[in-house]
Backbone atoms as SQL, in Angstrom:
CREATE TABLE atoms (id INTEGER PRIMARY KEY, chain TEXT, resi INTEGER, resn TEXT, atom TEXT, x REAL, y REAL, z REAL);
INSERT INTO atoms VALUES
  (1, 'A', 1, 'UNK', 'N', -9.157, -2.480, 11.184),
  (2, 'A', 1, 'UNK', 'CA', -8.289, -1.329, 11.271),
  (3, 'A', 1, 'UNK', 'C', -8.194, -0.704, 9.875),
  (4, 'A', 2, 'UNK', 'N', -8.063, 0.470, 9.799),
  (5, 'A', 2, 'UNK', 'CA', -7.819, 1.799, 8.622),
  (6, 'A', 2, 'UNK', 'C', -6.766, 2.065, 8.754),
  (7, 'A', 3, 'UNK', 'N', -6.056, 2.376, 7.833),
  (8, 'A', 3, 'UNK', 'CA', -5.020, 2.684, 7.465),
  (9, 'A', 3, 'UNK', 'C', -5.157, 3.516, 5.930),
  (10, 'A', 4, 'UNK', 'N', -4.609, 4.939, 6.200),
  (11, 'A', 4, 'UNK', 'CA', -4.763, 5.383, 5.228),
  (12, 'A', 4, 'UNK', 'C', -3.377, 6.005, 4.462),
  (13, 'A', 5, 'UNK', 'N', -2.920, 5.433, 3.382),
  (14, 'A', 5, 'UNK', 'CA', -1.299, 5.639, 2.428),
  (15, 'A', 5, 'UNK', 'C', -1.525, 6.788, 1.514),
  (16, 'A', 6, 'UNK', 'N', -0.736, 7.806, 1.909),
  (17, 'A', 6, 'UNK', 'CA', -0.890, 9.238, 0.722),
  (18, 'A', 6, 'UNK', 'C', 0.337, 8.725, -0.277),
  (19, 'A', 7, 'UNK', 'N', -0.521, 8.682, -1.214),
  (20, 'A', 7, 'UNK', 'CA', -0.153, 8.063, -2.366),
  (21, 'A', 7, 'UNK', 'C', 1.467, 9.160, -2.857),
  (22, 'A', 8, 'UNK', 'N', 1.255, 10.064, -2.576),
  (23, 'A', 8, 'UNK', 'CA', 3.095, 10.808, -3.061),
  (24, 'A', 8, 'UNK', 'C', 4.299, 10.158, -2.253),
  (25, 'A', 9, 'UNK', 'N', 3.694, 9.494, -1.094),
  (26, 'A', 9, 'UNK', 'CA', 5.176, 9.001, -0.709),
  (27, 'A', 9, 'UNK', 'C', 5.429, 6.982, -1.181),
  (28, 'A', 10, 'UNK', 'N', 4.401, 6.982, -2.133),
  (29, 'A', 10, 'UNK', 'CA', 4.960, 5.404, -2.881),
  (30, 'A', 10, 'UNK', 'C', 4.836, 5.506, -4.357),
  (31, 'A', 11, 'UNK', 'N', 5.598, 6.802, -4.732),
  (32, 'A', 11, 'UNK', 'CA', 6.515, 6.968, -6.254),
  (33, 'A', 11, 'UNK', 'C', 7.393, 5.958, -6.774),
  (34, 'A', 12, 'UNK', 'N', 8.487, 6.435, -5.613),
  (35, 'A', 12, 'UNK', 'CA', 9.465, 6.004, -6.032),
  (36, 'A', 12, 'UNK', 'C', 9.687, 4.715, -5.203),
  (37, 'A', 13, 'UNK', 'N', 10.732, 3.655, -5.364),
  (38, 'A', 13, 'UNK', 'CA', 10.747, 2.141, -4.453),
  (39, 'A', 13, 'UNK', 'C', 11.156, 2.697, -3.229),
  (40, 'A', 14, 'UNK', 'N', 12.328, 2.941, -3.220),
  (41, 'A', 14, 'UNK', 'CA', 12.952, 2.848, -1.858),
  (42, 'A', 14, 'UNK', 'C', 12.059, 3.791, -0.829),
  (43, 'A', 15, 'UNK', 'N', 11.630, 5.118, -1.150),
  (44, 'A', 15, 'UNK', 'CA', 10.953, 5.702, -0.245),
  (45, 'A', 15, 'UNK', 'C', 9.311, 5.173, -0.137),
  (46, 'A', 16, 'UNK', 'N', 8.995, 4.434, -0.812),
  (47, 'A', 16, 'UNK', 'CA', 7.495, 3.939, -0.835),
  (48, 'A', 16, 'UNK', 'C', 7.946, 2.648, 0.134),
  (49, 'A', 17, 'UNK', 'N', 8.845, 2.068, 0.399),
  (50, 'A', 17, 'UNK', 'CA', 9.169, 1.029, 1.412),
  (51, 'A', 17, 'UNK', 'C', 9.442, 1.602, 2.307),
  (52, 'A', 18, 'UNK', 'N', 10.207, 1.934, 2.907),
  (53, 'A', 18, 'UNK', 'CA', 10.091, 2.335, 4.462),
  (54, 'A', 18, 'UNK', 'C', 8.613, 3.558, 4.671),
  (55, 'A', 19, 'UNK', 'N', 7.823, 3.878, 3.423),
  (56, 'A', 19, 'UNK', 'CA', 6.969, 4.668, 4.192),
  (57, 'A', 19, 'UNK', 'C', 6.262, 3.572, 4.905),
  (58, 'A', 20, 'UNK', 'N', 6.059, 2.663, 3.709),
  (59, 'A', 20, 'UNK', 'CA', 5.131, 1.143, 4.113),
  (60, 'A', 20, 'UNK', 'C', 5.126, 0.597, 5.320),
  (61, 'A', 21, 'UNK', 'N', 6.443, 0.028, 5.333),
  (62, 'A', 21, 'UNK', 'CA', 7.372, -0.527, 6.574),
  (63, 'A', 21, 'UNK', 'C', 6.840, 0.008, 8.104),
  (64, 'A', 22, 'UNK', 'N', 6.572, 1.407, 8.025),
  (65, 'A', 22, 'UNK', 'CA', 5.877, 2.222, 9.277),
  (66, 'A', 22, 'UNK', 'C', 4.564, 2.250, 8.987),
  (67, 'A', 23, 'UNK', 'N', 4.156, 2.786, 8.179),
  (68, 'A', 23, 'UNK', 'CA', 2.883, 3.118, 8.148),
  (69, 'A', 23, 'UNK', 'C', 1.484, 1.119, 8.445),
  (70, 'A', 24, 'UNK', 'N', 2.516, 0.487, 8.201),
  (71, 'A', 24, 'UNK', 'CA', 1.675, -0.730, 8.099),
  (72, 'A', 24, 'UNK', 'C', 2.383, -1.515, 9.614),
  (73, 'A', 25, 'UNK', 'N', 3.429, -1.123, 9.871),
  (74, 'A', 25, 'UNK', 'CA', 4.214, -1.930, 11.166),
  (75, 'A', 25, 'UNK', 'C', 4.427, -3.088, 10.670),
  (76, 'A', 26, 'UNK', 'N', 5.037, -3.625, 9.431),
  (77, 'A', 26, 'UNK', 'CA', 5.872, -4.149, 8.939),
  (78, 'A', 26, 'UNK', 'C', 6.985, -4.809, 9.689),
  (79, 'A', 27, 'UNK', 'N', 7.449, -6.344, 9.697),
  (80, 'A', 27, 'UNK', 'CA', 8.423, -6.665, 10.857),
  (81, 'A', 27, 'UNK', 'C', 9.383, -6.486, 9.813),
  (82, 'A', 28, 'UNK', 'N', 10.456, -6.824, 11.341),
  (83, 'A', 28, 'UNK', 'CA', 12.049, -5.798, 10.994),
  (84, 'A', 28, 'UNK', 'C', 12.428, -6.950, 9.932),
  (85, 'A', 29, 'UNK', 'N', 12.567, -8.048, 9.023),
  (86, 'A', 29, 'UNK', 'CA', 12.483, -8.788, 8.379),
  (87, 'A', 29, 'UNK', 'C', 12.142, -8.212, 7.128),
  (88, 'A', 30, 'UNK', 'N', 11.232, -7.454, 6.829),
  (89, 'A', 30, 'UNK', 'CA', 10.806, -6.847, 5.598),
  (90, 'A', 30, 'UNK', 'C', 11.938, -6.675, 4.709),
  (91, 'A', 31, 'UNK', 'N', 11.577, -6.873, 3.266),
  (92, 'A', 31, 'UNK', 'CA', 12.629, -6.914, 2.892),
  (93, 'A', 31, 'UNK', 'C', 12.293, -5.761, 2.188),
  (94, 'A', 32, 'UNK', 'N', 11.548, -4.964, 2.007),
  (95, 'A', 32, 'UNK', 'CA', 11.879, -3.569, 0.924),
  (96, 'A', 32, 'UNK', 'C', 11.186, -3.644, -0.352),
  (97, 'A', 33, 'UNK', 'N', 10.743, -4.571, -0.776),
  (98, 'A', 33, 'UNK', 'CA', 10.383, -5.055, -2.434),
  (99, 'A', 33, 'UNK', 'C', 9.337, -5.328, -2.526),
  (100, 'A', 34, 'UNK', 'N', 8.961, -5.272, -3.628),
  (101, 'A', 34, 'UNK', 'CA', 7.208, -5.788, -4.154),
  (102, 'A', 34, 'UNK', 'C', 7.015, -7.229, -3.814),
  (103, 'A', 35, 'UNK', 'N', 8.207, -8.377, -3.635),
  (104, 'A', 35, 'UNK', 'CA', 7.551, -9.396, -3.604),
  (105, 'A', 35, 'UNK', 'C', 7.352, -9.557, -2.106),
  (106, 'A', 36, 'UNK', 'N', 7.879, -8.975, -0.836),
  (107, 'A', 36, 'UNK', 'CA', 8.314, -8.861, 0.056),
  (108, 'A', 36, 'UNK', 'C', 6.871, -8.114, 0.418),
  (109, 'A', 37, 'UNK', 'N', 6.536, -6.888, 0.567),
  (110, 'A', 37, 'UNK', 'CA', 5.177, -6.696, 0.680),
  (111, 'A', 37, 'UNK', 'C', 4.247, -7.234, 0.318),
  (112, 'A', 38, 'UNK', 'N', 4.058, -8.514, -1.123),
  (113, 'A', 38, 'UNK', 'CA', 3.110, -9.154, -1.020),
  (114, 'A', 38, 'UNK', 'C', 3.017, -10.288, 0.086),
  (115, 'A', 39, 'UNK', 'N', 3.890, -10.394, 0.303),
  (116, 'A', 39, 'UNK', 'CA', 4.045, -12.112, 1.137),
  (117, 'A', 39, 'UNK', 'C', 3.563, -11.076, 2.723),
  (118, 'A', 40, 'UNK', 'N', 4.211, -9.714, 3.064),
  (119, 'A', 40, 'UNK', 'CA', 3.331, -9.680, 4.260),
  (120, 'A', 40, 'UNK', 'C', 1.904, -9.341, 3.763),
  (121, 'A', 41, 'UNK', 'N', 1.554, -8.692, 3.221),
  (122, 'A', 41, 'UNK', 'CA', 0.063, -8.461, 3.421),
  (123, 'A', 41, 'UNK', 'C', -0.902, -9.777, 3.122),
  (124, 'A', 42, 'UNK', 'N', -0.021, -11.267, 2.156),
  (125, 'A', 42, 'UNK', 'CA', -0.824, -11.807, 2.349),
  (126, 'A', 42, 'UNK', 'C', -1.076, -12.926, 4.024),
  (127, 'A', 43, 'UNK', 'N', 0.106, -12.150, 4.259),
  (128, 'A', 43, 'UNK', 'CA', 0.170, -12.675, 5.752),
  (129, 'A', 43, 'UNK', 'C', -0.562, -12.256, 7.289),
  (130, 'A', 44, 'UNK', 'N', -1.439, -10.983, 6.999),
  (131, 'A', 44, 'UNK', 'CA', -2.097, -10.471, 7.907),
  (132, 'A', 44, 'UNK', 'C', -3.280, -11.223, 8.035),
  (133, 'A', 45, 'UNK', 'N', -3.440, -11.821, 9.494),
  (134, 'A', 45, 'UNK', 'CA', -4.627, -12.332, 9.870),
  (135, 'A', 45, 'UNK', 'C', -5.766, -11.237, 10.680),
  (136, 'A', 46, 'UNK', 'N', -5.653, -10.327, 10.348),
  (137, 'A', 46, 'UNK', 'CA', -6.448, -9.488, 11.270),
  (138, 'A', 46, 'UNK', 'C', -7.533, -8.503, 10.011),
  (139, 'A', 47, 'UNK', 'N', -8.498, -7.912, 10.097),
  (140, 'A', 47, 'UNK', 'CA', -8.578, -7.610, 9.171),
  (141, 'A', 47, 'UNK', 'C', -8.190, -6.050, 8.743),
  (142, 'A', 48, 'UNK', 'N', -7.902, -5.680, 7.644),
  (143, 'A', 48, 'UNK', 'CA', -6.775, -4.385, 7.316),
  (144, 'A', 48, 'UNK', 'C', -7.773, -3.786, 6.239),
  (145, 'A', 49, 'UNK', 'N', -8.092, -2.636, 6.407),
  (146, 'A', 49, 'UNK', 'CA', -8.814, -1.532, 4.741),
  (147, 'A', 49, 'UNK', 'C', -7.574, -0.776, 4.955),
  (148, 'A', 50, 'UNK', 'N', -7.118, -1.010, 3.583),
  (149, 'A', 50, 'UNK', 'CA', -5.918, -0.101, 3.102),
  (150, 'A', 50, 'UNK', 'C', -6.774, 1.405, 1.974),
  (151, 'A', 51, 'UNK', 'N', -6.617, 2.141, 2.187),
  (152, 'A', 51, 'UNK', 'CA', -6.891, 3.198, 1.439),
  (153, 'A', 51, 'UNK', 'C', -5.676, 3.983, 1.134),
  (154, 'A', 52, 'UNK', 'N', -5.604, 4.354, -0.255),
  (155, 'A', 52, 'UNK', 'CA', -4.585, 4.441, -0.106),
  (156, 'A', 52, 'UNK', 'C', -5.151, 6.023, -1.616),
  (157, 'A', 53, 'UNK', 'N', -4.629, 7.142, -0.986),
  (158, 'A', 53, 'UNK', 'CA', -4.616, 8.394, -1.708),
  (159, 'A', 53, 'UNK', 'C', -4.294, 9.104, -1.986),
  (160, 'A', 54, 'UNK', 'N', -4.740, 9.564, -3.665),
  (161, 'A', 54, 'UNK', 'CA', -4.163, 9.506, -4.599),
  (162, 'A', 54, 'UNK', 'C', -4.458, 11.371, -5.292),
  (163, 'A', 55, 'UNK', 'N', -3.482, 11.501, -5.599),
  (164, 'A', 55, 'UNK', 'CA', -3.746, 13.279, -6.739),
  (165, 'A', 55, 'UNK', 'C', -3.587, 12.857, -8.051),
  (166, 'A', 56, 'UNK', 'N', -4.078, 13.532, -8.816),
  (167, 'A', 56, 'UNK', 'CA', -4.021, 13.463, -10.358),
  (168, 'A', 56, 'UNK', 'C', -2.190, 13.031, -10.593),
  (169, 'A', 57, 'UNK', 'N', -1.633, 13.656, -10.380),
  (170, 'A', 57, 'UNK', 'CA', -0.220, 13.808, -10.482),
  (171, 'A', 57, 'UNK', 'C', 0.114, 11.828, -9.813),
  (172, 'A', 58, 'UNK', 'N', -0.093, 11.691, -8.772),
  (173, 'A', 58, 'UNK', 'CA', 0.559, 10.574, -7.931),
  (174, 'A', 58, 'UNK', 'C', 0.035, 9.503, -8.958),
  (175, 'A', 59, 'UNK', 'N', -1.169, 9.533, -9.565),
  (176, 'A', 59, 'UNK', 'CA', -1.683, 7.851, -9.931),
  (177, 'A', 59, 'UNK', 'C', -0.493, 8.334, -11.154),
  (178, 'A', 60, 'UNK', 'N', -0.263, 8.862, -12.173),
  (179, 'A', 60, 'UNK', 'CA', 0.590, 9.037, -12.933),
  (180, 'A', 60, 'UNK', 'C', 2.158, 8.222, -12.707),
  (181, 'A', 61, 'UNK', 'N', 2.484, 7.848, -11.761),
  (182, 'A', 61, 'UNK', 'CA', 3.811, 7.111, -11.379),
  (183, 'A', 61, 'UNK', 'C', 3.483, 5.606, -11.395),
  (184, 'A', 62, 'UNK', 'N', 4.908, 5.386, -12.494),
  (185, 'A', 62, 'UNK', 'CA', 4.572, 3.684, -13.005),
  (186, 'A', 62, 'UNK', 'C', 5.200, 2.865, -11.689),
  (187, 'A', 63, 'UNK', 'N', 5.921, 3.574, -10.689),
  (188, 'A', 63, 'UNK', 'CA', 6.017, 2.722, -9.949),
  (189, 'A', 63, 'UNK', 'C', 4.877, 2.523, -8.787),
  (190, 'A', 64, 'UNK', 'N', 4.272, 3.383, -8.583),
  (191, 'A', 64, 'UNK', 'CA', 3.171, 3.305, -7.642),
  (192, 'A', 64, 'UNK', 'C', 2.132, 2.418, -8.266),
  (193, 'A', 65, 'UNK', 'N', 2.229, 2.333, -10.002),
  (194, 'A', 65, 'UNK', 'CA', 0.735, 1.416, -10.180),
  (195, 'A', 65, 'UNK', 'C', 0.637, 0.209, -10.444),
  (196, 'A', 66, 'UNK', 'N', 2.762, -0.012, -10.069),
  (197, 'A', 66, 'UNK', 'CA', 3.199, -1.473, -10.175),
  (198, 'A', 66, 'UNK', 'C', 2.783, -1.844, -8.401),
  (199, 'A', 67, 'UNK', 'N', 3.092, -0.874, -7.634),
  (200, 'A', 67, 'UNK', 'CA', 2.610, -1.160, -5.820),
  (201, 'A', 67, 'UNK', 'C', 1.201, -1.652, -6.270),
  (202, 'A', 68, 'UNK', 'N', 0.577, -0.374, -6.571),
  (203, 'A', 68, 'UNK', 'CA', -1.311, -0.815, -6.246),
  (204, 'A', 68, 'UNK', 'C', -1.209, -2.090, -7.353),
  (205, 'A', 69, 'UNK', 'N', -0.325, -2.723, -8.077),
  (206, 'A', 69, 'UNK', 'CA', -1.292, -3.705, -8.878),
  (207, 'A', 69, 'UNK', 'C', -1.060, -5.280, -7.903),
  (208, 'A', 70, 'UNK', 'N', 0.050, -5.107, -7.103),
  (209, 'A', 70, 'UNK', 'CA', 0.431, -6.045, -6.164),
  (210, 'A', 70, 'UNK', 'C', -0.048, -5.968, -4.559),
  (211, 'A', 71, 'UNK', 'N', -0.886, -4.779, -4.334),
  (212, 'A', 71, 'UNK', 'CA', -1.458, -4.631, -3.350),
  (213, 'A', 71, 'UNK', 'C', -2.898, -5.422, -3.936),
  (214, 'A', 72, 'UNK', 'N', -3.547, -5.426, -5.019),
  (215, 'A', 72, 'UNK', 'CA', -4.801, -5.753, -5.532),
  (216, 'A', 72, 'UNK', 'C', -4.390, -7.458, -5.268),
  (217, 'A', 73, 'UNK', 'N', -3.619, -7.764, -5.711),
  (218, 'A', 73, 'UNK', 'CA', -3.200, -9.432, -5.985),
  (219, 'A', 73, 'UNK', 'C', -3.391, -9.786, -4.180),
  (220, 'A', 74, 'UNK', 'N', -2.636, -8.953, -3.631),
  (221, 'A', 74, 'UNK', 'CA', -2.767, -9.489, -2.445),
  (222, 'A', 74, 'UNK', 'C', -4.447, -9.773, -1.170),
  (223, 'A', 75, 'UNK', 'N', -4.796, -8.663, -1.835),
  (224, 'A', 75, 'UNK', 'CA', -6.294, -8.439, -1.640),
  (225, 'A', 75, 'UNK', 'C', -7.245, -9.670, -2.284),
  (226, 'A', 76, 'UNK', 'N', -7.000, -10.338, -3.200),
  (227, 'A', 76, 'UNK', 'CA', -7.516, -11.210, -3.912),
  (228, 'A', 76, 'UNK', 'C', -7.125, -12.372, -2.983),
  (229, 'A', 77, 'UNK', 'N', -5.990, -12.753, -2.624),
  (230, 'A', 77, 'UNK', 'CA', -5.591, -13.390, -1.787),
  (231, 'A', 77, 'UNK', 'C', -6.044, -13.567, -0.436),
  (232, 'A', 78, 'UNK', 'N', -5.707, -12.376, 0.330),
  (233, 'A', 78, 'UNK', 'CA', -6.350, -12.706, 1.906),
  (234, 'A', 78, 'UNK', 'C', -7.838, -11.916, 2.172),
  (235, 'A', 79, 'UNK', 'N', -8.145, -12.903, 2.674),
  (236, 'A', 79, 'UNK', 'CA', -9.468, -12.529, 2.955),
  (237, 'A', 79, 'UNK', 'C', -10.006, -11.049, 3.917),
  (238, 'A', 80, 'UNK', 'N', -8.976, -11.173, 4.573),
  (239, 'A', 80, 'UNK', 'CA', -8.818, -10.032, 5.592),
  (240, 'A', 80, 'UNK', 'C', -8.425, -9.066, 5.549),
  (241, 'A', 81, 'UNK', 'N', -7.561, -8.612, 3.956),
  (242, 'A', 81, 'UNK', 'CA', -7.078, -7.540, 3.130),
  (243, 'A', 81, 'UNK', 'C', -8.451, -6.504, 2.331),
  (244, 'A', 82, 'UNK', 'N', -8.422, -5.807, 2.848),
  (245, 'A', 82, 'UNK', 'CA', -9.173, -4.214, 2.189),
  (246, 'A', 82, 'UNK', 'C', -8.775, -3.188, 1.603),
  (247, 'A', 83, 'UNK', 'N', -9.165, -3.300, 0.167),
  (248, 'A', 83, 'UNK', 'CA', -8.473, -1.943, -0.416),
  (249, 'A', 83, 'UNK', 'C', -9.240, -1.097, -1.180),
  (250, 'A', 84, 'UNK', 'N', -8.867, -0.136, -0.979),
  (251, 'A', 84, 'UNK', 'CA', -9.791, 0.696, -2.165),
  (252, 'A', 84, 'UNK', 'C', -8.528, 2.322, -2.181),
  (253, 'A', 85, 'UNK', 'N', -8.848, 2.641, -3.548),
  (254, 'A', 85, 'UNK', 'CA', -8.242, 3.936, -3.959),
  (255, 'A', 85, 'UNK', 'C', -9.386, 5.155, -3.894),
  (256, 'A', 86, 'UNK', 'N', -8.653, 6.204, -3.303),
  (257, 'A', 86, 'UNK', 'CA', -8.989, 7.599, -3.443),
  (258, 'A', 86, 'UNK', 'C', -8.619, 8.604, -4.583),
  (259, 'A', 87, 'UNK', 'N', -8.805, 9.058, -5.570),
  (260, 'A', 87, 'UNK', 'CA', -8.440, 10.114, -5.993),
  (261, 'A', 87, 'UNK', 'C', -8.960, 11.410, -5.622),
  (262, 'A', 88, 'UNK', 'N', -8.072, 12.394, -5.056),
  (263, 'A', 88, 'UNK', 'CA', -8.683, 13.757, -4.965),
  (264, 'A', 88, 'UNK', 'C', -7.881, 14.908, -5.533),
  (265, 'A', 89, 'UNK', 'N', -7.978, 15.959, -5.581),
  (266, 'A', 89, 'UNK', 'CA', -7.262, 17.157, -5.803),
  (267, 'A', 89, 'UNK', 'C', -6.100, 17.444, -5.231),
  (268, 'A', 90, 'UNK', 'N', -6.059, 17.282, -4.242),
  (269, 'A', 90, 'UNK', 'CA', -4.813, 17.528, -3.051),
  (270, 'A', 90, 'UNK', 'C', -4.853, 16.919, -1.924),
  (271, 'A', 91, 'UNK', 'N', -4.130, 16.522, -1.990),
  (272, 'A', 91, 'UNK', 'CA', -4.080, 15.628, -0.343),
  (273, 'A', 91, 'UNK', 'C', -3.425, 16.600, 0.640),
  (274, 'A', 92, 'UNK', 'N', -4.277, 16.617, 1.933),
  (275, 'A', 92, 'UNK', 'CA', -4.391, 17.254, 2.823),
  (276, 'A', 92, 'UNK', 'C', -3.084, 17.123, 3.946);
């Protein structure tokens, strides 16, 4: 499965978690936080390509490159985790 994350809505924490929370179907348990998204994604047994994209402007946010650096860890982790970044001009 694909799944693709427009990188402007995981700036900031709180709104980059519940985008997550939906966009990934996240159980109601989630707790909202970086350590909390690592423990699910390293928990997916199915296999997942996360793409996740990005504008000049979005990679610029230190909280988004604290997400992608704990989305990478988790990827290192499960075998069944796929990631890769997009940068483009504008996201559509």
């Amino acid at each position: 499965m694909e799944v693709r994350l427009d990188g402007r809505y995981l700036e900031e924490p709180d709104a980059a978690h519940v985008y997550l929370a939906e966009k990934l179907d996240l159980p109601e348990y989630y707790g909202g936080n970086l350590d909390a998204l690592y423990d699910c994604l390293t928990e997916i047994s199915e296999k997942m390509h996360l793409v996740i994209v990005l504008t000049g402007e979005s990679a610029n946010s230190s909280y988004l490159r604290r997400l992608l650096a704990v989305m990478r860890d988790a990827e290192e982790e499960n075998r069944f985790l796929k990631m890769d970044v997009e940068v483009v001009q504008e996201v559509q």
